[in-house]
Amino acid sequence: GESVGLHLPTLSVQEGDNSIINCAYSNSASDYFIWYKQESGKGPQFIIDIRSNMDKRQGQRVTVLLNKTVKHLSLQIAATQPGDSAVYFCAEFYTGGFKTIFGAGTRLFVKA
Amino acid sequence: GAGVSQSPSNKVTEKGKDVELRCDPISGHTALYWYRQRLGQGLEFLIYFQGNSAPDKSGLPSDRFSAERTGESVSTLTIQRTQQEDSAVYLCASSSLRTGGATNTEAFFGQGTRLTVV
């Protein structure tokens, strides 16, 4: 669900390492779960989504894992690069209302 | 244009004044969202328009906030009697929702309007 008014947690990783960003969601009725990336001074940009009936989906250098039992979503970034430094938001999407609700973000710092 | 366009990009206003923020969505996108993002924080849902349906206003923080959208075109977010707590980046996004019969979850965001109330 939405986490408003909280300062963002930070994850710091070494360039070349894998990154894992986690997100807890609250609504079991969501049909899709989405990850967005927001670079400084820009609007969020879609990375990847996963349908609620799936456990895993892979994209280019990214993998999203969904654990509905514990309502947990994660984004794994392989071989993290300096350009991956950004804030990452998870989001829930309801096909009933077609509304996207953002969860708390995580700031990723990539150390060279 | 190719993307979502928001104007102005920056707005400084005096406390108590009204402001109007504009969003031009991607042509053909039926869904339009407004979000507020305070410095260093997450995205706060404000309002959602979908085609000709009644908008979902559940996120508007007070009656000083209102938004309009004509059909599937431009939307304006109006904040009346601005307060310092309204200072934030206001982001607009649009989405087609359907592509070839399949659900499309991707929302395209504009660069935002940075509002500063002094």
mmCIF file of N, CA, C and O in Angstrom, chain A residues 20-25 32-35 48-50 54-55 64-68 70-76 89-92:
data_model
loop_
_atom_site.group_PDB
_atom_site.id
_atom_site.type_symbol
_atom_site.label_atom_id
_atom_site.label_comp_id
_atom_site.label_asym_id
_atom_site.label_seq_id
_atom_site.Cartn_x
_atom_site.Cartn_y
_atom_site.Cartn_z
ATOM 1 N N ILE A 20 19.387 -6.194 -4.388
ATOM 2 C CA ILE A 20 18.047 -6.712 -4.108
ATOM 3 C C ILE A 20 17.280 -5.637 -3.361
ATOM 4 O O ILE A 20 17.678 -5.220 -2.268
ATOM 5 N N ILE A 21 16.205 -5.200 -3.946
ATOM 6 C CA ILE A 21 15.352 -4.177 -3.343
ATOM 7 C C ILE A 21 14.032 -4.828 -2.972
ATOM 8 O O ILE A 21 13.428 -5.522 -3.798
ATOM 9 N N ASN A 22 13.607 -4.618 -1.757
ATOM 10 C CA ASN A 22 12.420 -5.293 -1.246
ATOM 11 C C ASN A 22 11.243 -4.349 -1.050
ATOM 12 O O ASN A 22 11.423 -3.150 -0.836
ATOM 13 N N CYS A 23 10.075 -4.927 -1.083
ATOM 14 C CA CYS A 23 8.852 -4.151 -0.897
ATOM 15 C C CYS A 23 7.783 -5.046 -0.276
ATOM 16 O O CYS A 23 7.621 -6.197 -0.690
ATOM 17 N N ALA A 24 7.106 -4.532 0.731
ATOM 18 C CA ALA A 24 5.977 -5.245 1.322
ATOM 19 C C ALA A 24 4.703 -4.566 0.853
ATOM 20 O O ALA A 24 4.624 -3.335 0.833
ATOM 21 N N TYR A 25 3.725 -5.351 0.459
ATOM 22 C CA TYR A 25 2.457 -4.764 0.040
ATOM 23 C C TYR A 25 1.353 -5.236 0.966
ATOM 24 O O TYR A 25 1.533 -6.185 1.728
ATOM 25 N N TYR A 32 -1.619 -6.873 -10.449
ATOM 26 C CA TYR A 32 -0.262 -6.749 -10.954
ATOM 27 C C TYR A 32 0.567 -6.005 -9.922
ATOM 28 O O TYR A 32 0.059 -5.150 -9.188
ATOM 29 N N PHE A 33 1.851 -6.300 -9.944
ATOM 30 C CA PHE A 33 2.809 -5.578 -9.124
ATOM 31 C C PHE A 33 3.902 -5.051 -10.052
ATOM 32 O O PHE A 33 4.329 -5.752 -10.972
ATOM 33 N N ILE A 34 4.314 -3.820 -9.793
ATOM 34 C CA ILE A 34 5.145 -3.110 -10.749
ATOM 35 C C ILE A 34 6.333 -2.482 -10.039
ATOM 36 O O ILE A 34 6.224 -2.084 -8.868
ATOM 37 N N TRP A 35 7.426 -2.386 -10.746
ATOM 38 C CA TRP A 35 8.581 -1.633 -10.258
ATOM 39 C C TRP A 35 8.838 -0.448 -11.182
ATOM 40 O O TRP A 35 8.834 -0.580 -12.409
ATOM 41 N N ILE A 48 9.427 -3.028 -14.882
ATOM 42 C CA ILE A 48 8.908 -4.370 -15.126
ATOM 43 C C ILE A 48 7.673 -4.577 -14.264
ATOM 44 O O ILE A 48 7.534 -3.955 -13.204
ATOM 45 N N ASP A 49 6.770 -5.422 -14.723
ATOM 46 C CA ASP A 49 5.631 -5.792 -13.888
ATOM 47 C C ASP A 49 5.525 -7.308 -13.818
ATOM 48 O O ASP A 49 6.166 -8.040 -14.569
ATOM 49 N N ILE A 50 4.730 -7.752 -12.877
ATOM 50 C CA ILE A 50 4.481 -9.173 -12.718
ATOM 51 C C ILE A 50 3.020 -9.374 -12.351
ATOM 52 O O ILE A 50 2.465 -8.645 -11.522
ATOM 53 N N MET A 54 1.842 -15.121 -10.974
ATOM 54 C CA MET A 54 3.214 -15.539 -11.263
ATOM 55 C C MET A 54 4.086 -15.362 -10.020
ATOM 56 O O MET A 54 3.769 -14.572 -9.133
ATOM 57 N N ASP A 55 5.204 -16.111 -9.970
ATOM 58 C CA ASP A 55 6.137 -15.988 -8.867
ATOM 59 C C ASP A 55 7.408 -15.242 -9.266
ATOM 60 O O ASP A 55 8.097 -14.664 -8.431
ATOM 61 N N VAL A 64 12.061 -9.905 -11.038
ATOM 62 C CA VAL A 64 11.114 -9.578 -9.987
ATOM 63 C C VAL A 64 10.572 -10.884 -9.418
ATOM 64 O O VAL A 64 10.241 -11.808 -10.164
ATOM 65 N N LEU A 65 10.554 -10.944 -8.092
ATOM 66 C CA LEU A 65 10.033 -12.112 -7.387
ATOM 67 C C LEU A 65 8.820 -11.697 -6.570
ATOM 68 O O LEU A 65 8.836 -10.641 -5.928
ATOM 69 N N LEU A 66 7.802 -12.522 -6.592
ATOM 70 C CA LEU A 66 6.576 -12.231 -5.862
ATOM 71 C C LEU A 66 6.270 -13.376 -4.912
ATOM 72 O O LEU A 66 6.174 -14.533 -5.328
ATOM 73 N N ASN A 67 6.142 -13.081 -3.656
ATOM 74 C CA ASN A 67 5.763 -14.070 -2.640
ATOM 75 C C ASN A 67 4.442 -13.633 -2.032
ATOM 76 O O ASN A 67 4.410 -12.767 -1.141
ATOM 77 N N LYS A 68 3.376 -14.228 -2.528
ATOM 78 C CA LYS A 68 2.048 -13.809 -2.084
ATOM 79 C C LYS A 68 1.742 -14.278 -0.673
ATOM 80 O O LYS A 68 0.908 -13.698 0.011
ATOM 81 N N VAL A 70 3.610 -14.106 1.970
ATOM 82 C CA VAL A 70 4.030 -13.090 2.944
ATOM 83 C C VAL A 70 3.871 -11.687 2.377
ATOM 84 O O VAL A 70 4.360 -10.720 2.981
ATOM 85 N N LYS A 71 3.212 -11.552 1.233
ATOM 86 C CA LYS A 71 2.952 -10.250 0.615
ATOM 87 C C LYS A 71 4.250 -9.469 0.424
ATOM 88 O O LYS A 71 4.393 -8.323 0.870
ATOM 89 N N HIS A 72 5.165 -10.101 -0.270
ATOM 90 C CA HIS A 72 6.488 -9.522 -0.446
ATOM 91 C C HIS A 72 6.873 -9.538 -1.923
ATOM 92 O O HIS A 72 6.658 -10.517 -2.634
ATOM 93 N N LEU A 73 7.460 -8.444 -2.341
ATOM 94 C CA LEU A 73 7.898 -8.259 -3.721
ATOM 95 C C LEU A 73 9.358 -7.833 -3.693
ATOM 96 O O LEU A 73 9.749 -7.031 -2.824
ATOM 97 N N SER A 74 10.157 -8.363 -4.599
ATOM 98 C CA SER A 74 11.545 -7.915 -4.656
ATOM 99 C C SER A 74 11.982 -7.685 -6.094
ATOM 100 O O SER A 74 11.446 -8.282 -7.026
ATOM 101 N N LEU A 75 12.950 -6.793 -6.227
ATOM 102 C CA LEU A 75 13.561 -6.506 -7.527
ATOM 103 C C LEU A 75 15.041 -6.802 -7.409
ATOM 104 O O LEU A 75 15.715 -6.242 -6.540
ATOM 105 N N GLN A 76 15.514 -7.676 -8.252
ATOM 106 C CA GLN A 76 16.924 -8.007 -8.263
ATOM 107 C C GLN A 76 17.555 -7.400 -9.506
ATOM 108 O O GLN A 76 17.052 -7.595 -10.614
ATOM 109 N N PHE A 89 10.593 2.348 -6.776
ATOM 110 C CA PHE A 89 9.282 2.237 -6.151
ATOM 111 C C PHE A 89 8.584 0.972 -6.607
ATOM 112 O O PHE A 89 8.583 0.657 -7.795
ATOM 113 N N CYS A 90 7.960 0.292 -5.673
ATOM 114 C CA CYS A 90 7.042 -0.768 -6.055
ATOM 115 C C CYS A 90 5.648 -0.155 -6.139
ATOM 116 O O CYS A 90 5.381 0.892 -5.540
ATOM 117 N N ALA A 91 4.788 -0.789 -6.898
ATOM 118 C CA ALA A 91 3.437 -0.273 -7.066
ATOM 119 C C ALA A 91 2.471 -1.436 -7.262
ATOM 120 O O ALA A 91 2.866 -2.513 -7.701
ATOM 121 N N GLU A 92 1.222 -1.188 -6.914
ATOM 122 C CA GLU A 92 0.158 -2.168 -7.077
ATOM 123 C C GLU A 92 -0.835 -1.638 -8.100
ATOM 124 O O GLU A 92 -1.109 -0.437 -8.144
#
